[in-house]
PDB file of C-alpha atoms in Angstrom:
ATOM      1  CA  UNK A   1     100.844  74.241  91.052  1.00  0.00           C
ATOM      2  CA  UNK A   2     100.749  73.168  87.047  1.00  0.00           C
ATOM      3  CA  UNK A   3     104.182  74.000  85.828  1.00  0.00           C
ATOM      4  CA  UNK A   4     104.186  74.566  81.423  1.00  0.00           C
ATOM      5  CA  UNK A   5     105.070  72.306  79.313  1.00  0.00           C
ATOM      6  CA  UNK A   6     108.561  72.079  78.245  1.00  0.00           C
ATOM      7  CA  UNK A   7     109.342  72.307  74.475  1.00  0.00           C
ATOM      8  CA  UNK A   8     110.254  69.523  72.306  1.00  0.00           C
ATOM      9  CA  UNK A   9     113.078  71.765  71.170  1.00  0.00           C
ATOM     10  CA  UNK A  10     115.545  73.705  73.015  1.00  0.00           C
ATOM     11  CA  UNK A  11     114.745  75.486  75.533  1.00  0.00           C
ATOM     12  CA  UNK A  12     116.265  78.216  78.302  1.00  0.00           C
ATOM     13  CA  UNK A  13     114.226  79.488  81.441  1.00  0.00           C
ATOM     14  CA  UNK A  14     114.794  83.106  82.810  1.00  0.00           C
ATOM     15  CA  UNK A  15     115.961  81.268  85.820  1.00  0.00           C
ATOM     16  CA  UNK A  16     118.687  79.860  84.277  1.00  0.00           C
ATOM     17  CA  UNK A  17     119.826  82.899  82.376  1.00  0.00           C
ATOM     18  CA  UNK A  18     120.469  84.353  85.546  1.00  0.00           C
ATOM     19  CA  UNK A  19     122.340  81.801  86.772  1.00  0.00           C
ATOM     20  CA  UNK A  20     124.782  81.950  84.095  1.00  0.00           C
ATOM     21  CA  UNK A  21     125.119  84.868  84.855  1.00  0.00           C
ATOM     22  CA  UNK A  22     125.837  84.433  88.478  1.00  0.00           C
ATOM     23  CA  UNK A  23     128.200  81.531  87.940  1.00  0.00           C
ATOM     24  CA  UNK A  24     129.179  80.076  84.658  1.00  0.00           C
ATOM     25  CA  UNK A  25     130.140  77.091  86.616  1.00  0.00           C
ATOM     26  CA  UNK A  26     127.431  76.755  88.690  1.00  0.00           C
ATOM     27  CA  UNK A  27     124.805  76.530  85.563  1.00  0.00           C
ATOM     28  CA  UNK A  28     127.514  73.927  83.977  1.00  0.00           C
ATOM     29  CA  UNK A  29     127.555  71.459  86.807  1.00  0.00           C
ATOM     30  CA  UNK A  30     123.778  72.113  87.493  1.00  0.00           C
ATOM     31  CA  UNK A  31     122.211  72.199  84.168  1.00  0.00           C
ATOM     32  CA  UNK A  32     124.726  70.621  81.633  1.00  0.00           C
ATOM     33  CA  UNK A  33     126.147  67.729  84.204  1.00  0.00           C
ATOM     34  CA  UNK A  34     123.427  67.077  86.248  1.00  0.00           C
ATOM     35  CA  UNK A  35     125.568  67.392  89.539  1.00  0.00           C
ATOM     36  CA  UNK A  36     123.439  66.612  92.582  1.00  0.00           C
ATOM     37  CA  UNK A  37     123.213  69.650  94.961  1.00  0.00           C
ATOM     38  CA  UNK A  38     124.783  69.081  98.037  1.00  0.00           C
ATOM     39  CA  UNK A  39     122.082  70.831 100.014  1.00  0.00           C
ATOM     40  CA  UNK A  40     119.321  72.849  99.273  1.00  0.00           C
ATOM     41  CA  UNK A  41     119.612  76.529 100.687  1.00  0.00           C
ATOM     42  CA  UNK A  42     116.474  77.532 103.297  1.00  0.00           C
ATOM     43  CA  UNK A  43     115.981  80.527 101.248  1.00  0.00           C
ATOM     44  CA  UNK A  44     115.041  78.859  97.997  1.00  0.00           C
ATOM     45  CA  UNK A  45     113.264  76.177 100.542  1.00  0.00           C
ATOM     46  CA  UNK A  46     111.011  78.847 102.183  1.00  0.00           C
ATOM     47  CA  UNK A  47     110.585  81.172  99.182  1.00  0.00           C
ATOM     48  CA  UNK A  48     109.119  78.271  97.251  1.00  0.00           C
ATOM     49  CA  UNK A  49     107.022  77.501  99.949  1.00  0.00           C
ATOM     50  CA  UNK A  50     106.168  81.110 100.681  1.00  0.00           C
ATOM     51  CA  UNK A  51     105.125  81.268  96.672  1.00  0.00           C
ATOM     52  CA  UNK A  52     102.781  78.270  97.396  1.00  0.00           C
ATOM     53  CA  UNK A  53     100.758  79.769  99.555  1.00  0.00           C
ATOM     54  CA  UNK A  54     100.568  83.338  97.880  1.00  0.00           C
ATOM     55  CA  UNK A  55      99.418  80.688  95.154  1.00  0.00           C
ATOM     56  CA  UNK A  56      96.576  79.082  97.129  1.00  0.00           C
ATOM     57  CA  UNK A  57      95.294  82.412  98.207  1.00  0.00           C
ATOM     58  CA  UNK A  58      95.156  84.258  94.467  1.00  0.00           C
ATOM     59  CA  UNK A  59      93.914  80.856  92.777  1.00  0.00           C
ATOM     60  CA  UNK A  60      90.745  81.027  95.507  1.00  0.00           C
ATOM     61  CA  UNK A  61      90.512  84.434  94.493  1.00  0.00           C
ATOM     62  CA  UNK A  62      90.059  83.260  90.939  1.00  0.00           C
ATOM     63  CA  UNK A  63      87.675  80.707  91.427  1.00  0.00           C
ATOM     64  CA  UNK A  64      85.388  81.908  93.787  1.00  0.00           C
ATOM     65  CA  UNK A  65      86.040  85.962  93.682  1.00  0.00           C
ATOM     66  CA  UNK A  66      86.659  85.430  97.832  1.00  0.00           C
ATOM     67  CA  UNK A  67      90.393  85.538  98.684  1.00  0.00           C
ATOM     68  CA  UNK A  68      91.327  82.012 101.238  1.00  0.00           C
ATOM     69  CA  UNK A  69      91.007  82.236 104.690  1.00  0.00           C
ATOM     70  CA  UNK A  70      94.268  83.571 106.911  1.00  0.00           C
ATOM     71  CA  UNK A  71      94.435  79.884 108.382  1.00  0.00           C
ATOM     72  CA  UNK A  72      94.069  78.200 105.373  1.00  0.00           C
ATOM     73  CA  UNK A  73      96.575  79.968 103.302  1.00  0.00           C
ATOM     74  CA  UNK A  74      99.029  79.029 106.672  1.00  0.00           C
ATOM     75  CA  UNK A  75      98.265  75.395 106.269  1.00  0.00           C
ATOM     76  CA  UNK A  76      99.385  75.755 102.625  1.00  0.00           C
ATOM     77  CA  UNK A  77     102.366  77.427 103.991  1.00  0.00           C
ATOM     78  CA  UNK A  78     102.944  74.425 106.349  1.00  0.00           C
ATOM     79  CA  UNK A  79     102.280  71.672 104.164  1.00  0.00           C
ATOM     80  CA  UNK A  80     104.550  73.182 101.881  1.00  0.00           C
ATOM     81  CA  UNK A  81     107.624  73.750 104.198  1.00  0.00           C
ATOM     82  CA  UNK A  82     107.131  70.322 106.005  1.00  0.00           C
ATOM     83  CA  UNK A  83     107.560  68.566 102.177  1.00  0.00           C
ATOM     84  CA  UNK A  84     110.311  70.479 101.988  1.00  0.00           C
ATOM     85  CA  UNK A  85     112.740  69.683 105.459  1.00  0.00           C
ATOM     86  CA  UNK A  86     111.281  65.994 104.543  1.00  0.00           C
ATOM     87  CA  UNK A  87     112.766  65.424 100.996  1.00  0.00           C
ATOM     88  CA  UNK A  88     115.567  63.676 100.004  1.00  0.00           C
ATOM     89  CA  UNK A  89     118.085  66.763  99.973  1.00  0.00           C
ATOM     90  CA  UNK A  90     118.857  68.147 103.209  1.00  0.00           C
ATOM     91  CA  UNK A  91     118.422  71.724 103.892  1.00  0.00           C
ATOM     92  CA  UNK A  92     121.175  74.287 105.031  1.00  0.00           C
ATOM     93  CA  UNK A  93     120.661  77.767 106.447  1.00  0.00           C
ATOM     94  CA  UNK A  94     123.030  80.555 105.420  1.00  0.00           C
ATOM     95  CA  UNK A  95     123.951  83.341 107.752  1.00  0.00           C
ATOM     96  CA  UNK A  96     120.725  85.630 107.044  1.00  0.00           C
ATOM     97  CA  UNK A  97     118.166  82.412 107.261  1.00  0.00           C
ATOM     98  CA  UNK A  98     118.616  80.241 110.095  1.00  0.00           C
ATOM     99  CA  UNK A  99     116.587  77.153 110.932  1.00  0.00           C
ATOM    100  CA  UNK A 100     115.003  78.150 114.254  1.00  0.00           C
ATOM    101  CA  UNK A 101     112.339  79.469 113.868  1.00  0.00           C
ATOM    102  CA  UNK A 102     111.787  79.546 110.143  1.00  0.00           C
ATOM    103  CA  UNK A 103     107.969  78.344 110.100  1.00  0.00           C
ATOM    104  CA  UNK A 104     107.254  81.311 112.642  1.00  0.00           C
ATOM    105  CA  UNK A 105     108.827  84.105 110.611  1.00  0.00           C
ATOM    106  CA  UNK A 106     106.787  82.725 107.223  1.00  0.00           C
ATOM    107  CA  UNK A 107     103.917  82.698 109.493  1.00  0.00           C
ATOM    108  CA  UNK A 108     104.250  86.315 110.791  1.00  0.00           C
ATOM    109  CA  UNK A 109     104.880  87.479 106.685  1.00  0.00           C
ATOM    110  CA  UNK A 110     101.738  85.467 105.757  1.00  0.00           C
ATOM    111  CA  UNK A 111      99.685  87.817 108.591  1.00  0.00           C
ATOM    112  CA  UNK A 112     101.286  90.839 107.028  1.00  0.00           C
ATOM    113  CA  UNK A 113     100.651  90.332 102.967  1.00  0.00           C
ATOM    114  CA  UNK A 114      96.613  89.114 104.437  1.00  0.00           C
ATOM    115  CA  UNK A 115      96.194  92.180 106.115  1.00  0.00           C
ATOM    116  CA  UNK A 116      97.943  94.352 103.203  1.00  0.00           C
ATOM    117  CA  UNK A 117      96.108  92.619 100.477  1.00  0.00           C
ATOM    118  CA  UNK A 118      92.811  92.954 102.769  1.00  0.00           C
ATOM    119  CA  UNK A 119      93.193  96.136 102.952  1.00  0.00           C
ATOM    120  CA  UNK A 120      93.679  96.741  98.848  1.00  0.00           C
ATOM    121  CA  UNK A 121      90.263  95.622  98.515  1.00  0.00           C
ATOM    122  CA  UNK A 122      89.430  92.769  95.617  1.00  0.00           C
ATOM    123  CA  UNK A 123      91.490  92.198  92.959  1.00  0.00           C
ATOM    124  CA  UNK A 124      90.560  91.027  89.621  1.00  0.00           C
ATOM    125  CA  UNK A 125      92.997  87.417  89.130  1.00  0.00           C
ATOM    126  CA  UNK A 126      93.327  86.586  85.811  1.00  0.00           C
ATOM    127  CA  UNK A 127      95.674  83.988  86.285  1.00  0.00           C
ATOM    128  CA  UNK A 128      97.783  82.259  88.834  1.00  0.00           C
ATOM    129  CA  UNK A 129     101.650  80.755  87.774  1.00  0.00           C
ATOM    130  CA  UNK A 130     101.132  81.172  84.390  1.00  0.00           C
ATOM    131  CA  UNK A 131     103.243  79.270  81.510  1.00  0.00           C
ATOM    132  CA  UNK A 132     104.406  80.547  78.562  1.00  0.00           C
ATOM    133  CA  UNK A 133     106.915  79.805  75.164  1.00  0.00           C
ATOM    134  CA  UNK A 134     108.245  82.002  73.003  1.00  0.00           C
ATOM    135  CA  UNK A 135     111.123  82.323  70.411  1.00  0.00           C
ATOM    136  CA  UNK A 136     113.910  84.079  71.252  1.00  0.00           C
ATOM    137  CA  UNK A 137     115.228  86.231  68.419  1.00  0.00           C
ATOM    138  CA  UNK A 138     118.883  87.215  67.502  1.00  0.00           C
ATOM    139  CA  UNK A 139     119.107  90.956  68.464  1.00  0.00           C
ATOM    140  CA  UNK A 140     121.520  91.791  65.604  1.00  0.00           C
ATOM    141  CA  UNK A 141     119.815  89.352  62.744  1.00  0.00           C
ATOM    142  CA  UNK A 142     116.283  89.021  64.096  1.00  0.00           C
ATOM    143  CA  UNK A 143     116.171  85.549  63.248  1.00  0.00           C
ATOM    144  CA  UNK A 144     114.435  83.415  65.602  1.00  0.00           C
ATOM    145  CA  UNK A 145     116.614  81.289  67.510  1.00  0.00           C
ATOM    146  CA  UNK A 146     117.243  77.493  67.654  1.00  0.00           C
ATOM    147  CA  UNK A 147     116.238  77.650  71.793  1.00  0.00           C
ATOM    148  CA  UNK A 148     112.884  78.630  73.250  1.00  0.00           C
ATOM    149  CA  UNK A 149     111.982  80.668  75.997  1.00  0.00           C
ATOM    150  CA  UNK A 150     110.194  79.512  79.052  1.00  0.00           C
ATOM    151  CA  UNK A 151     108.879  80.885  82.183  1.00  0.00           C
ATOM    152  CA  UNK A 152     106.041  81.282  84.855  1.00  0.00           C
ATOM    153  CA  UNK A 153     104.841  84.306  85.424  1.00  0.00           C
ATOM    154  CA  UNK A 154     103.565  84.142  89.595  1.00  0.00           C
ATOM    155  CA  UNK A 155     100.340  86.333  88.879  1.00  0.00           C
ATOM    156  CA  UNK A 156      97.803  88.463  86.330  1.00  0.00           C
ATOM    157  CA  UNK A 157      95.430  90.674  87.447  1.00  0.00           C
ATOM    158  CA  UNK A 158      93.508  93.409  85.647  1.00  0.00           C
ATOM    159  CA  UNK A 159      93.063  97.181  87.129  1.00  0.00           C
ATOM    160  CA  UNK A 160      90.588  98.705  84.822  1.00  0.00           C
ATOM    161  CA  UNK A 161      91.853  98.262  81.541  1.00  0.00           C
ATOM    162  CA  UNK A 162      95.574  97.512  83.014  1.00  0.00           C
ATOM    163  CA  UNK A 163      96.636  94.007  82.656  1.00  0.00           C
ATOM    164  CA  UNK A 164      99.682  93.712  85.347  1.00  0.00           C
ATOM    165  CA  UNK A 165     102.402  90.927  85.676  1.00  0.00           C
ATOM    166  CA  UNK A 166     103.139  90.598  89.498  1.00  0.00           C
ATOM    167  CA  UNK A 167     106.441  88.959  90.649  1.00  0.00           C
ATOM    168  CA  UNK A 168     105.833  87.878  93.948  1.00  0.00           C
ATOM    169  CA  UNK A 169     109.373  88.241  96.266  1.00  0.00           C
ATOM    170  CA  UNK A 170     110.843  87.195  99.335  1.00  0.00           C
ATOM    171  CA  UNK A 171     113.844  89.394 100.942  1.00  0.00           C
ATOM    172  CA  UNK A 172     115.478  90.208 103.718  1.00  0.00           C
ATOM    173  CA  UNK A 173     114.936  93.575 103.414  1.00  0.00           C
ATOM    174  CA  UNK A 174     113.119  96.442 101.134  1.00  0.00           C
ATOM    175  CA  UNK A 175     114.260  96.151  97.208  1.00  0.00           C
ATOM    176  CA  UNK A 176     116.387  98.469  96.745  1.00  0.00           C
ATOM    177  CA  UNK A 177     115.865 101.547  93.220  1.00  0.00           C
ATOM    178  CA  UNK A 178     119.181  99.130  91.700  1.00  0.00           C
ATOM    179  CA  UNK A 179     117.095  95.544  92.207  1.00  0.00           C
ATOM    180  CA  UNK A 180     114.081  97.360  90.855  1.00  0.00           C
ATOM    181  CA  UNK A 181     115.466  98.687  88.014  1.00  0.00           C
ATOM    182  CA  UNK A 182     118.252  96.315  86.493  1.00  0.00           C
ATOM    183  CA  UNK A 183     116.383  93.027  87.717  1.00  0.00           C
ATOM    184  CA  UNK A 184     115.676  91.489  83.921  1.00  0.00           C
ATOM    185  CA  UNK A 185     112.775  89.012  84.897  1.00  0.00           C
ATOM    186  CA  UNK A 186     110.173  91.296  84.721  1.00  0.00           C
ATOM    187  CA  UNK A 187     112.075  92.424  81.132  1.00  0.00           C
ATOM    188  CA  UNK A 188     111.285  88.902  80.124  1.00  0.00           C
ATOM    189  CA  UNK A 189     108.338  88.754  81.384  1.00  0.00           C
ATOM    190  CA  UNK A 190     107.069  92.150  79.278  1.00  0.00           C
ATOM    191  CA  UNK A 191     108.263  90.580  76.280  1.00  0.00           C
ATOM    192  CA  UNK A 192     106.654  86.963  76.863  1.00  0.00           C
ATOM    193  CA  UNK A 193     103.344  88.626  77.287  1.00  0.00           C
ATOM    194  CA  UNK A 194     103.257  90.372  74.038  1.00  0.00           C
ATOM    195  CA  UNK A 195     104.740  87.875  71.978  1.00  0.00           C
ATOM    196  CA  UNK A 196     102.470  85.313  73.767  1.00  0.00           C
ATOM    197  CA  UNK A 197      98.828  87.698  72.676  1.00  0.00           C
ATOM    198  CA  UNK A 198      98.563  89.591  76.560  1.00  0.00           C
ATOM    199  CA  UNK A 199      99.355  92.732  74.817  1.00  0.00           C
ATOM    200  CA  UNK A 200     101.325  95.417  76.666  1.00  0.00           C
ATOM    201  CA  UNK A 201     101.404  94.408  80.203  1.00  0.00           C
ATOM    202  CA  UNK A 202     102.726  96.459  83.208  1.00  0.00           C
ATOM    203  CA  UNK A 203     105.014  95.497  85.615  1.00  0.00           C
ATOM    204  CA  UNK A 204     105.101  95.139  89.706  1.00  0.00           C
ATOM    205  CA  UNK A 205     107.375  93.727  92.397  1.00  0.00           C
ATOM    206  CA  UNK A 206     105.871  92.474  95.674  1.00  0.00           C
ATOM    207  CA  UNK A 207     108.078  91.878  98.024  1.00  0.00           C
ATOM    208  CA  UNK A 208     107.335  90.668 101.799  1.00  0.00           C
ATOM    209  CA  UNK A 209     110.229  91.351 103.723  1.00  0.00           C
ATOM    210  CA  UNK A 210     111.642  89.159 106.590  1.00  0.00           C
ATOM    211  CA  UNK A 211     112.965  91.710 109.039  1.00  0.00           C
ATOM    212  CA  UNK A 212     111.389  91.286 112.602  1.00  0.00           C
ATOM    213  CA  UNK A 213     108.318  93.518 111.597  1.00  0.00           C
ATOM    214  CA  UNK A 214     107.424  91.956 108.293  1.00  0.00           C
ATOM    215  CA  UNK A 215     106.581  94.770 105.233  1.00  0.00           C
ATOM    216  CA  UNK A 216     105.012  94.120 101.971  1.00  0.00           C
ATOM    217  CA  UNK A 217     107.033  96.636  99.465  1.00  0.00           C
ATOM    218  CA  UNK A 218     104.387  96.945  96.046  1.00  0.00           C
ATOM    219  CA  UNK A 219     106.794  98.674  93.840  1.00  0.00           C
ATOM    220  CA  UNK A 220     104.838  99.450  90.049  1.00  0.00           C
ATOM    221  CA  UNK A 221     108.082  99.475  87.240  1.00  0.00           C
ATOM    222  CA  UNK A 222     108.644 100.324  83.989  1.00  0.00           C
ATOM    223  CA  UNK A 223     110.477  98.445  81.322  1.00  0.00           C
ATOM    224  CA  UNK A 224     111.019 100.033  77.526  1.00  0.00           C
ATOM    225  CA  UNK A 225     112.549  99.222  74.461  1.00  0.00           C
ATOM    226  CA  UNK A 226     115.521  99.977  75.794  1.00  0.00           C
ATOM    227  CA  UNK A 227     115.191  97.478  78.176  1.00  0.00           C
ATOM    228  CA  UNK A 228     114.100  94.656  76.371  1.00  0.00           C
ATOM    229  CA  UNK A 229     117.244  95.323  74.034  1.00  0.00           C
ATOM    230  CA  UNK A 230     118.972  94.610  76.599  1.00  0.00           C
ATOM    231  CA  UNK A 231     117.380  91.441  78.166  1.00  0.00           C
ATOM    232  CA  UNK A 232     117.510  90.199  74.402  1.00  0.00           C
ATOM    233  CA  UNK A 233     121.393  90.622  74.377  1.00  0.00           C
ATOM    234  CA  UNK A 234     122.089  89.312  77.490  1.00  0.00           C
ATOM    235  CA  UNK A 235     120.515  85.999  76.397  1.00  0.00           C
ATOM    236  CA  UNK A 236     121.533  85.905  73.103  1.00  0.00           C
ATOM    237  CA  UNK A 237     125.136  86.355  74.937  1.00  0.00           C
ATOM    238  CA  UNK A 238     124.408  83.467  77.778  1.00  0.00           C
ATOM    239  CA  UNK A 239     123.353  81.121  75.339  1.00  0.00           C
ATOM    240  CA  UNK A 240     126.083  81.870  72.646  1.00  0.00           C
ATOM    241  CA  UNK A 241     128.663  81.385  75.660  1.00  0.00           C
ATOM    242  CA  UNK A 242     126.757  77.840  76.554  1.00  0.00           C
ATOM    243  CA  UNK A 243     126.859  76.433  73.245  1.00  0.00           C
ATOM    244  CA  UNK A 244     130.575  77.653  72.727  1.00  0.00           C
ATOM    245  CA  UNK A 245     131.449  75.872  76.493  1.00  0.00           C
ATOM    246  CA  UNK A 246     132.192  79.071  78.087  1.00  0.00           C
ATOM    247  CA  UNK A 247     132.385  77.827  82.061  1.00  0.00           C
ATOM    248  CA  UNK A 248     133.911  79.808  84.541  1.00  0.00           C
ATOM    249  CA  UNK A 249     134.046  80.167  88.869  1.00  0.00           C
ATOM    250  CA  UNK A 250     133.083  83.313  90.336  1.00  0.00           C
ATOM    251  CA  UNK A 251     134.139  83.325  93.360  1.00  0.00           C
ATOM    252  CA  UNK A 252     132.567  85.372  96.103  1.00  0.00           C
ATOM    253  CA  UNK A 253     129.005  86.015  98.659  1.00  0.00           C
ATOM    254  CA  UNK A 254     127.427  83.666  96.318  1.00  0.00           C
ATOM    255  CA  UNK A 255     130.154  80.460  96.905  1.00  0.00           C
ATOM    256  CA  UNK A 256     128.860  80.436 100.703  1.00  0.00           C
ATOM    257  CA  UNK A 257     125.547  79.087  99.949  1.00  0.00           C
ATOM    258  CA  UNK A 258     126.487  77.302  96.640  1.00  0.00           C
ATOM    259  CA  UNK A 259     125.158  73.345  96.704  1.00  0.00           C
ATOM    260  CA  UNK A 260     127.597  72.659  94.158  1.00  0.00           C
ATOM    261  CA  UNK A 261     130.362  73.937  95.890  1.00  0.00           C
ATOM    262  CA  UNK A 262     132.600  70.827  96.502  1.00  0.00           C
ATOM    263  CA  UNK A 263     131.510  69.591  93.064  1.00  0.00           C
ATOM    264  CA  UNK A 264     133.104  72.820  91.739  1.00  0.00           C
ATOM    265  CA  UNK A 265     136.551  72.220  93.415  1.00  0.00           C
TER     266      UNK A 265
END
């Protein structure tokens, strides 16, 4: 899928604001050295290749108002997973996400979102992995920023007269009221429509869960100013910390699955 275009200037993704957040020293040896990964994790392997799919199937919807056939959007699925265990990076499962059979579980979530999303009827797509960058703003000041913020927002639809942003998710399990409510992506997200001419958008989570009987969780949430404070201090903070050198290890769950682990020691 068409990724945007990356600013001339400086730039930070939502991505990587929340993986400053997770590690200090993880974003400094991935983003700021350029350490190569010594493994990509299956999850971010199979999500991606999970999103791909979801992809194929909304962008059919766009085009020709008919959403893409079960098999096809499992071909997608496939293609996309087979790229994957045949790139140049290995792949390495972590206790939750083994390697046997992977393709079959994707497979068995794929036949649970087509059934759930043929049973919500048609859906109006406005837009599949959509781009957008916008200034950040200093949240004490309100000057604009030297860096620019950049994202992809995985889907737009319209209900009515409802524009929604939908974050499309992969877990192991149901999102829990905490991951719905303090996740700041859709935050960012709420902000980069308006200041990008969507308006006021809402907000929803789906999540297709990997547990043995797959679910797909639609949770609708809400984001106010409040909120949006908040995301704006949090990267006003990250990047304040990156340009001063602020890098750090935090050591813990996340070290286990961490590709730049032996770089980092």
């Amino acid at each position: 899928m068409p990724k945007p275009n990356m600013p001339d200037e400086l730039y930070v993704s939502v991505s990587q604001v929340k993986a400053y957040q997770l590690c200090p020293r993880r974003y400094e040896l991935k983003y700021v050295r350029g350490a190569e990964p010594e493994f990509v994790p299956i999850a971010l392997a199979f999500g991606a290749s999970f999103h791909e799919a979801l992809a194929a199937y909304y962008q059919e919807v766009k085009t020709t108002g008919e959403p893409l056939r079960r098999d096809l959007v499992l071909d997608v699925f496939r293609s996309a997973w087979d790229r994957a265990t045949d790139g140049p990076v290995p792949l390495q499962a972590d206790d939750e996400d083994d390697m046997a059979g992977i393709v079959d579980r994707g497979v068995s979530m794929l036949h649970a979102f087509h059934e759930h999303a043929a049973k919500s009827g048609n859906v109006e797509v406005e837009a599949v992995e959509h781009g957008f960058t916008i200034t950040l703003h200093d949240p004490d000041s309100g000057e604009p920023r030297e860096e620019q913020l950049v994202g992809t927002m995985d889907l737009l639809v319209r209900e009515g007269a409802e524009r929604i942003v939908v974050e499309h998710k992969t877990a192991a399990r149901r999102y829990t009221e905490d991951q719905l409510r303090f996740d700041v992506q859709p935050t960012a997200y709420k902000i980069a429509a308006r200041e990008s001419g969507l308006g006021d958008v809402a907000l929803r989570f789906q999540v297709v869960t990997k547990t043995k009987v797959p679910v797909v969780q639609i949770a609708d949430i809400h984001r106010d100013a409040r909120d949006e404070g908040d995301f704006t201090r949090i990267a006003a903070g990250v990047l304040k910390a990156i340009d001063a050198g602020v890098s750090y290890p935090v050591r813990g769950w996340a070290c286990r699955s961490c590709p730049f682990s032996s770089a980092c020691r």
